[in-house]
GROMACS .gro file of C-alpha atoms in nm:
model
  306
    1MET     CA    1   0.375   0.177  -3.828
    2SER     CA    2   0.565  -0.176  -3.961
    3ILE     CA    3   0.404  -0.468  -3.762
    4SER     CA    4   0.656  -0.744  -3.679
    5ALA     CA    5   0.561  -1.100  -3.711
    6ALA     CA    6   0.679  -1.144  -3.353
    7GLN     CA    7   0.381  -0.884  -3.288
    8VAL     CA    8   0.128  -1.075  -3.452
    9LYS     CA    9   0.249  -1.419  -3.310
   10GLU     CA   10   0.192  -1.283  -2.961
   11LEU     CA   11  -0.133  -1.103  -3.073
   12ARG     CA   12  -0.234  -1.475  -3.209
   13ASP     CA   13  -0.123  -1.662  -2.917
   14LEU     CA   14  -0.292  -1.396  -2.691
   15THR     CA   15  -0.637  -1.445  -2.857
   16GLY     CA   16  -0.639  -1.720  -3.088
   17ALA     CA   17  -0.743  -1.505  -3.388
   18GLY     CA   18  -0.635  -1.566  -3.730
   19MET     CA   19  -0.278  -1.383  -3.834
   20MET     CA   20  -0.474  -1.121  -4.125
   21ASP     CA   21  -0.726  -1.063  -3.835
   22CYS     CA   22  -0.399  -0.995  -3.584
   23LYS     CA   23  -0.190  -0.786  -3.819
   24ALA     CA   24  -0.497  -0.559  -3.919
   25ALA     CA   25  -0.576  -0.529  -3.527
   26LEU     CA   26  -0.205  -0.443  -3.495
   27THR     CA   27  -0.225  -0.175  -3.777
   28GLU     CA   28  -0.544  -0.024  -3.651
   29THR     CA   29  -0.407   0.020  -3.312
   30ASN     CA   30  -0.011   0.103  -3.409
   31GLY     CA   31   0.140  -0.202  -3.252
   32ASN     CA   32  -0.065  -0.111  -2.936
   33MET     CA   33  -0.100  -0.483  -2.781
   34GLU     CA   34  -0.411  -0.457  -2.519
   35GLU     CA   35  -0.568  -0.226  -2.770
   36ALA     CA   36  -0.574  -0.471  -3.071
   37VAL     CA   37  -0.723  -0.741  -2.837
   38ASP     CA   38  -1.019  -0.518  -2.748
   39TRP     CA   39  -1.033  -0.440  -3.162
   40LEU     CA   40  -1.066  -0.819  -3.224
   41ARG     CA   41  -1.325  -0.842  -2.972
   42LYS     CA   42  -1.518  -0.553  -3.101
   43LYS     CA   43  -1.495  -0.700  -3.454
   44GLY     CA   44  -1.604  -1.038  -3.254
   45ILE     CA   45  -1.316  -1.217  -3.443
   46SER     CA   46  -1.182  -1.312  -3.069
   47LYS     CA   47  -1.322  -1.363  -2.709
   48ALA     CA   48  -0.988  -1.269  -2.618
   49ASP     CA   49  -0.954  -1.512  -2.325
   50LYS     CA   50  -0.580  -1.434  -2.268
   51LYS     CA   51  -0.344  -1.695  -2.245
   52ALA     CA   52  -0.072  -1.455  -2.121
   53GLY     CA   53  -0.118  -1.623  -1.748
   54ARG     CA   54  -0.085  -1.949  -1.834
   55THR     CA   55   0.196  -2.177  -1.681
   56ALA     CA   56   0.510  -2.068  -1.813
   57ALA     CA   57   0.775  -2.184  -1.553
   58GLU     CA   58   0.827  -2.508  -1.375
   59GLY     CA   59   0.849  -2.595  -1.014
   60LEU     CA   60   0.586  -2.601  -0.763
   61ILE     CA   61   0.302  -2.452  -0.560
   62GLY     CA   62   0.346  -2.548  -0.178
   63VAL     CA   63   0.071  -2.493   0.145
   64ASP     CA   64   0.064  -2.508   0.485
   65ASN     CA   65  -0.191  -2.450   0.753
   66GLY     CA   66  -0.223  -2.391   1.098
   67VAL     CA   67  -0.517  -2.298   1.337
   68ARG     CA   68  -0.755  -2.055   1.164
   69GLU     CA   69  -0.463  -1.956   0.938
   70ALA     CA   70  -0.290  -2.119   0.612
   71ALA     CA   71  -0.002  -2.010   0.339
   72VAL     CA   72   0.083  -2.077   0.002
   73VAL     CA   73   0.396  -2.050  -0.159
   74GLU     CA   74   0.560  -2.019  -0.551
   75VAL     CA   75   0.922  -2.204  -0.585
   76ASN     CA   76   1.039  -2.235  -0.961
   77SER     CA   77   1.290  -2.431  -1.110
   78GLU     CA   78   1.412  -2.488  -1.469
   79THR     CA   79   1.223  -2.833  -1.539
   80ASP     CA   80   0.937  -3.046  -1.418
   81PHE     CA   81   1.195  -3.285  -1.373
   82VAL     CA   82   1.350  -3.100  -1.042
   83ALA     CA   83   0.981  -3.052  -0.931
   84ARG     CA   84   0.931  -3.411  -0.886
   85ASN     CA   85   1.313  -3.398  -0.703
   86ALA     CA   86   1.232  -3.528  -0.318
   87ALA     CA   87   1.470  -3.265  -0.218
   88PHE     CA   88   1.324  -2.989  -0.393
   89GLN     CA   89   0.992  -3.099  -0.303
   90GLU     CA   90   1.137  -3.051   0.080
   91ILE     CA   91   1.265  -2.709   0.028
   92VAL     CA   92   0.894  -2.603  -0.088
   93ALA     CA   93   0.700  -2.758   0.178
   94ASN     CA   94   0.974  -2.630   0.446
   95VAL     CA   95   0.915  -2.259   0.264
   96ALA     CA   96   0.587  -2.286   0.303
   97LYS     CA   97   0.655  -2.321   0.676
   98VAL     CA   98   0.819  -2.057   0.684
   99ALA     CA   99   0.526  -1.868   0.553
  100LEU     CA  100   0.278  -1.979   0.753
  101ALA     CA  101   0.495  -1.731   1.025
  102TYR     CA  102   0.604  -1.427   0.836
  103GLY     CA  103   0.338  -1.420   0.538
  104THR     CA  104   0.455  -1.199   0.306
  105THR     CA  105   0.734  -1.262  -0.002
  106GLU     CA  106   0.974  -1.001   0.143
  107ALA     CA  107   0.968  -1.123   0.530
  108VAL     CA  108   0.979  -1.506   0.385
  109ALA     CA  109   1.248  -1.432   0.179
  110GLY     CA  110   1.463  -1.297   0.417
  111ALA     CA  111   1.356  -1.556   0.702
  112LYS     CA  112   1.569  -1.802   0.846
  113TYR     CA  113   1.522  -2.100   0.685
  114PRO     CA  114   1.407  -2.445   0.953
  115GLY     CA  115   1.721  -2.585   1.068
  116SER     CA  116   1.976  -2.380   0.922
  117ASP     CA  117   2.131  -2.038   1.022
  118LYS     CA  118   2.043  -1.929   0.667
  119SER     CA  119   1.785  -1.758   0.504
  120VAL     CA  120   1.512  -1.881   0.268
  121THR     CA  121   1.691  -1.714  -0.041
  122ASP     CA  122   2.016  -1.826   0.040
  123THR     CA  123   1.950  -2.199   0.113
  124ILE     CA  124   1.760  -2.223  -0.195
  125LYS     CA  125   2.127  -2.047  -0.410
  126ASP     CA  126   2.300  -2.326  -0.205
  127ALA     CA  127   2.058  -2.588  -0.368
  128VAL     CA  128   2.113  -2.455  -0.706
  129GLY     CA  129   2.452  -2.581  -0.667
  130THR     CA  130   2.343  -2.944  -0.536
  131ILE     CA  131   2.067  -2.975  -0.757
  132GLY     CA  132   2.192  -2.902  -1.043
  133GLU     CA  133   1.962  -2.664  -1.193
  134ASN     CA  134   1.861  -2.320  -1.106
  135MET     CA  135   1.609  -2.204  -0.892
  136GLY     CA  136   1.421  -1.923  -0.672
  137PHE     CA  137   1.199  -1.870  -0.420
  138ARG     CA  138   0.883  -1.633  -0.611
  139ARG     CA  139   0.623  -1.585  -0.371
  140SER     CA  140   0.413  -1.620  -0.081
  141ALA     CA  141   0.089  -1.526   0.057
  142LYS     CA  142  -0.116  -1.592   0.409
  143LEU     CA  143  -0.448  -1.595   0.503
  144THR     CA  144  -0.602  -1.556   0.882
  145VAL     CA  145  -0.940  -1.576   1.037
  146ALA     CA  146  -1.004  -1.442   1.402
  147GLN     CA  147  -1.287  -1.681   1.385
  148GLY     CA  148  -1.327  -1.956   1.153
  149ALA     CA  149  -1.127  -2.173   0.911
  150VAL     CA  150  -0.897  -2.083   0.630
  151ALA     CA  151  -0.887  -2.407   0.417
  152THR     CA  152  -0.632  -2.528   0.149
  153TYR     CA  153  -0.655  -2.706  -0.158
  154VAL     CA  154  -0.421  -2.817  -0.400
  155HIS     CA  155  -0.486  -2.940  -0.727
  156ASN     CA  156  -0.312  -3.224  -0.869
  157ALA     CA  157  -0.023  -3.302  -0.574
  158VAL     CA  158   0.246  -3.461  -0.667
  159ALA     CA  159   0.302  -3.509  -0.259
  160ASP     CA  160   0.118  -3.340   0.015
  161GLY     CA  161   0.064  -2.982   0.021
  162LEU     CA  162   0.234  -2.977  -0.318
  163GLY     CA  163   0.124  -2.934  -0.667
  164LYS     CA  164   0.090  -2.706  -0.967
  165LEU     CA  165  -0.187  -2.495  -0.862
  166GLY     CA  166  -0.269  -2.391  -0.484
  167VAL     CA  167  -0.578  -2.236  -0.340
  168LEU     CA  168  -0.672  -2.120   0.007
  169VAL     CA  169  -1.005  -1.976   0.102
  170ALA     CA  170  -1.105  -1.796   0.465
  171ILE     CA  171  -1.424  -1.796   0.619
  172GLU     CA  172  -1.525  -1.653   0.931
  173THR     CA  173  -1.790  -1.734   1.133
  174THR     CA  174  -1.867  -1.854   1.523
  175GLY     CA  175  -1.990  -2.172   1.410
  176ASN     CA  176  -1.843  -2.533   1.371
  177ALA     CA  177  -1.470  -2.440   1.256
  178GLN     CA  178  -1.480  -2.817   1.102
  179ALA     CA  179  -1.759  -2.768   0.929
  180ALA     CA  180  -1.641  -2.449   0.799
  181ASN     CA  181  -1.307  -2.574   0.708
  182ALA     CA  182  -1.577  -2.853   0.513
  183PHE     CA  183  -1.735  -2.616   0.278
  184ALA     CA  184  -1.420  -2.363   0.242
  185ARG     CA  185  -1.232  -2.634   0.078
  186GLN     CA  186  -1.540  -2.710  -0.157
  187VAL     CA  187  -1.498  -2.327  -0.267
  188ALA     CA  188  -1.146  -2.374  -0.277
  189MET     CA  189  -1.173  -2.648  -0.535
  190HIS     CA  190  -1.442  -2.409  -0.698
  191VAL     CA  191  -1.192  -2.113  -0.751
  192ALA     CA  192  -0.941  -2.359  -0.894
  193ALA     CA  193  -1.125  -2.452  -1.141
  194THR     CA  194  -1.316  -2.141  -1.202
  195ASN     CA  195  -1.044  -1.873  -1.149
  196PRO     CA  196  -1.263  -1.556  -1.087
  197LEU     CA  197  -1.110  -1.265  -1.044
  198ALA     CA  198  -1.248  -1.114  -0.758
  199LEU     CA  199  -1.469  -1.204  -0.449
  200THR     CA  200  -1.721  -0.914  -0.512
  201ALA     CA  201  -1.816  -0.689  -0.806
  202GLU     CA  202  -1.700  -0.425  -0.569
  203GLN     CA  203  -1.359  -0.559  -0.554
  204ILE     CA  204  -1.305  -0.562  -0.973
  205ASP     CA  205  -1.055  -0.257  -1.080
  206PRO     CA  206  -1.336   0.009  -1.228
  207ALA     CA  207  -1.126   0.034  -1.504
  208ALA     CA  208  -1.143  -0.324  -1.610
  209VAL     CA  209  -1.514  -0.269  -1.573
  210GLU     CA  210  -1.536   0.039  -1.812
  211ARG     CA  211  -1.346  -0.123  -1.998
  212GLU     CA  212  -1.555  -0.441  -2.026
  213LYS     CA  213  -1.867  -0.147  -2.083
  214ALA     CA  214  -1.678  -0.008  -2.352
  215ILE     CA  215  -1.637  -0.336  -2.560
  216PHE     CA  216  -1.988  -0.450  -2.449
  217ALA     CA  217  -2.141  -0.154  -2.631
  218ASP     CA  218  -1.980  -0.142  -2.901
  219GLN     CA  219  -2.110  -0.470  -2.972
  220ALA     CA  220  -2.401  -0.348  -2.924
  221ARG     CA  221  -2.380  -0.091  -3.186
  222GLN     CA  222  -2.317  -0.334  -3.465
  223THR     CA  223  -2.692  -0.430  -3.391
  224GLY     CA  224  -2.820  -0.039  -3.519
  225LYS     CA  225  -3.057  -0.054  -3.198
  226PRO     CA  226  -3.094   0.274  -3.050
  227GLU     CA  227  -2.901   0.373  -2.767
  228ALA     CA  228  -3.174   0.334  -2.490
  229ILE     CA  229  -3.182  -0.048  -2.629
  230ILE     CA  230  -2.821  -0.040  -2.595
  231GLU     CA  231  -2.768   0.048  -2.274
  232LYS     CA  232  -3.016  -0.181  -2.130
  233MET     CA  233  -2.768  -0.498  -2.339
  234VAL     CA  234  -2.447  -0.369  -2.196
  235GLU     CA  235  -2.609  -0.358  -1.836
  236GLY     CA  236  -2.744  -0.744  -1.951
  237ARG     CA  237  -2.400  -0.778  -2.074
  238LEU     CA  238  -2.239  -0.636  -1.735
  239ARG     CA  239  -2.418  -0.878  -1.517
  240LYS     CA  240  -2.367  -1.154  -1.717
  241PHE     CA  241  -1.995  -1.087  -1.676
  242TYR     CA  242  -1.994  -1.018  -1.294
  243GLU     CA  243  -2.161  -1.389  -1.311
  244GLU     CA  244  -1.867  -1.540  -1.493
  245VAL     CA  245  -1.568  -1.313  -1.284
  246VAL     CA  246  -1.709  -1.274  -0.942
  247LEU     CA  247  -1.629  -1.593  -0.705
  248LEU     CA  248  -1.952  -1.545  -0.521
  249LYS     CA  249  -2.177  -1.494  -0.816
  250GLN     CA  250  -2.063  -1.778  -0.992
  251ALA     CA  251  -2.257  -2.075  -1.056
  252PHE     CA  252  -2.119  -2.364  -0.789
  253VAL     CA  253  -1.894  -2.635  -0.963
  254LEU     CA  254  -2.038  -2.893  -0.707
  255ASN     CA  255  -2.428  -2.731  -0.803
  256PRO     CA  256  -2.412  -2.530  -1.104
  257ASP     CA  257  -2.809  -2.480  -1.017
  258ILE     CA  258  -2.673  -2.234  -0.737
  259THR     CA  259  -2.452  -1.997  -0.650
  260VAL     CA  260  -2.119  -1.998  -0.465
  261GLU     CA  261  -2.370  -1.705  -0.267
  262GLN     CA  262  -2.647  -1.943  -0.174
  263ALA     CA  263  -2.429  -2.262  -0.117
  264LEU     CA  264  -2.263  -2.036   0.211
  265LYS     CA  265  -2.618  -1.940   0.312
  266ASP     CA  266  -2.702  -2.347   0.225
  267ALA     CA  267  -2.401  -2.412   0.407
  268GLU     CA  268  -2.439  -2.209   0.725
  269LYS     CA  269  -2.719  -2.469   0.845
  270GLU     CA  270  -2.443  -2.726   0.883
  271ILE     CA  271  -2.183  -2.488   1.034
  272GLY     CA  272  -2.436  -2.362   1.240
  273ALA     CA  273  -2.405  -2.011   1.251
  274PRO     CA  274  -2.386  -1.740   1.023
  275ALA     CA  275  -2.073  -1.768   0.767
  276LYS     CA  276  -1.848  -1.481   0.547
  277ILE     CA  277  -1.624  -1.594   0.277
  278THR     CA  278  -1.384  -1.301   0.351
  279ALA     CA  279  -1.081  -1.402   0.121
  280TYR     CA  280  -0.959  -1.658  -0.163
  281LEU     CA  281  -0.592  -1.706  -0.259
  282ARG     CA  282  -0.546  -1.883  -0.585
  283PHE     CA  283  -0.177  -1.945  -0.694
  284ALA     CA  284  -0.081  -2.108  -1.057
  285LEU     CA  285   0.258  -2.240  -1.134
  286GLY     CA  286   0.412  -1.965  -1.338
  287GLU     CA  287   0.119  -1.727  -1.401
  288GLY     CA  288   0.266  -1.414  -1.540
  289ILE     CA  289   0.606  -1.525  -1.664
  290GLU     CA  290   0.706  -1.541  -2.007
  291LYS     CA  291   0.879  -1.831  -2.077
  292GLU     CA  292   1.137  -1.841  -2.375
  293GLU     CA  293   1.039  -2.092  -2.652
  294THR     CA  294   1.320  -2.276  -2.738
  295ASP     CA  295   1.419  -2.493  -3.053
  296PHE     CA  296   1.455  -2.883  -2.887
  297ALA     CA  297   1.576  -3.007  -3.185
  298ALA     CA  298   1.862  -2.735  -3.250
  299GLU     CA  299   1.940  -2.741  -2.900
  300VAL     CA  300   2.026  -3.135  -2.931
  301ALA     CA  301   2.189  -3.038  -3.259
  302ALA     CA  302   2.408  -2.738  -3.087
  303ALA     CA  303   2.482  -2.990  -2.762
  304VAL     CA  304   2.617  -3.236  -2.998
  305LYS     CA  305   2.855  -3.058  -3.141
  306LYS     CA  306   2.996  -2.916  -2.836
   0.00000   0.00000   0.00000
């Protein structure tokens, strides 16, 4: 089949591989992007750290917290200029307050905006005319514990509870809630830095695990070793994979000599009781949104002609 330049560019952006390698991968996989990524990985040409989740939209992440609960939201705008606008920041902070009460994206969208009879969605639509730029409420989520704490962390905050990346971490414990919150915040900072795939190995999508095993097996077979040895090599690489992507198995950012799991056990001394990380949420601004690339010079030239 014919492979377009756009497909080659997309695969190159995803993997960082050379153009000719990307074209060969797409040709071999009949243009299937995901299979092409795997093809490059099997050849050792790319580590395939997909960049599809890179920030691709402007706006702000907002967090709000109460007693043993916290919420995180994302509200998008067209430019970063609006994200620095005080009126926009107030909207995001208020939406986070609504999320603390209602939780889910659908419930928050339809809930009344603070101090208004209008919904969150309608209030943001009205603000478009005032601020002069398209905006939208994208998502929200909430974590709650019966006992313990839910900590929040905002990376590179532009105002209290507002920034480009927000994390919530829930810890259940009957011990000292303040100490639990302090440790949960450290874990939230860790999550912001490492972006784990899951809390535990069991929570990783089985299909994703099988995909990694298949890739590890193909890489191992290129060594020419017997299947029995290859099987052990795959097991070893899979353990390493878990250490890289599973929160509890990762090296703790604040002390790389121990895992997050061990850091939690150590923190129990300060907390004064057994503790368990039950959940985490990580919202990075614009992740998963494709942003159209534009030629700025061409835009300026077109504007001058109008």
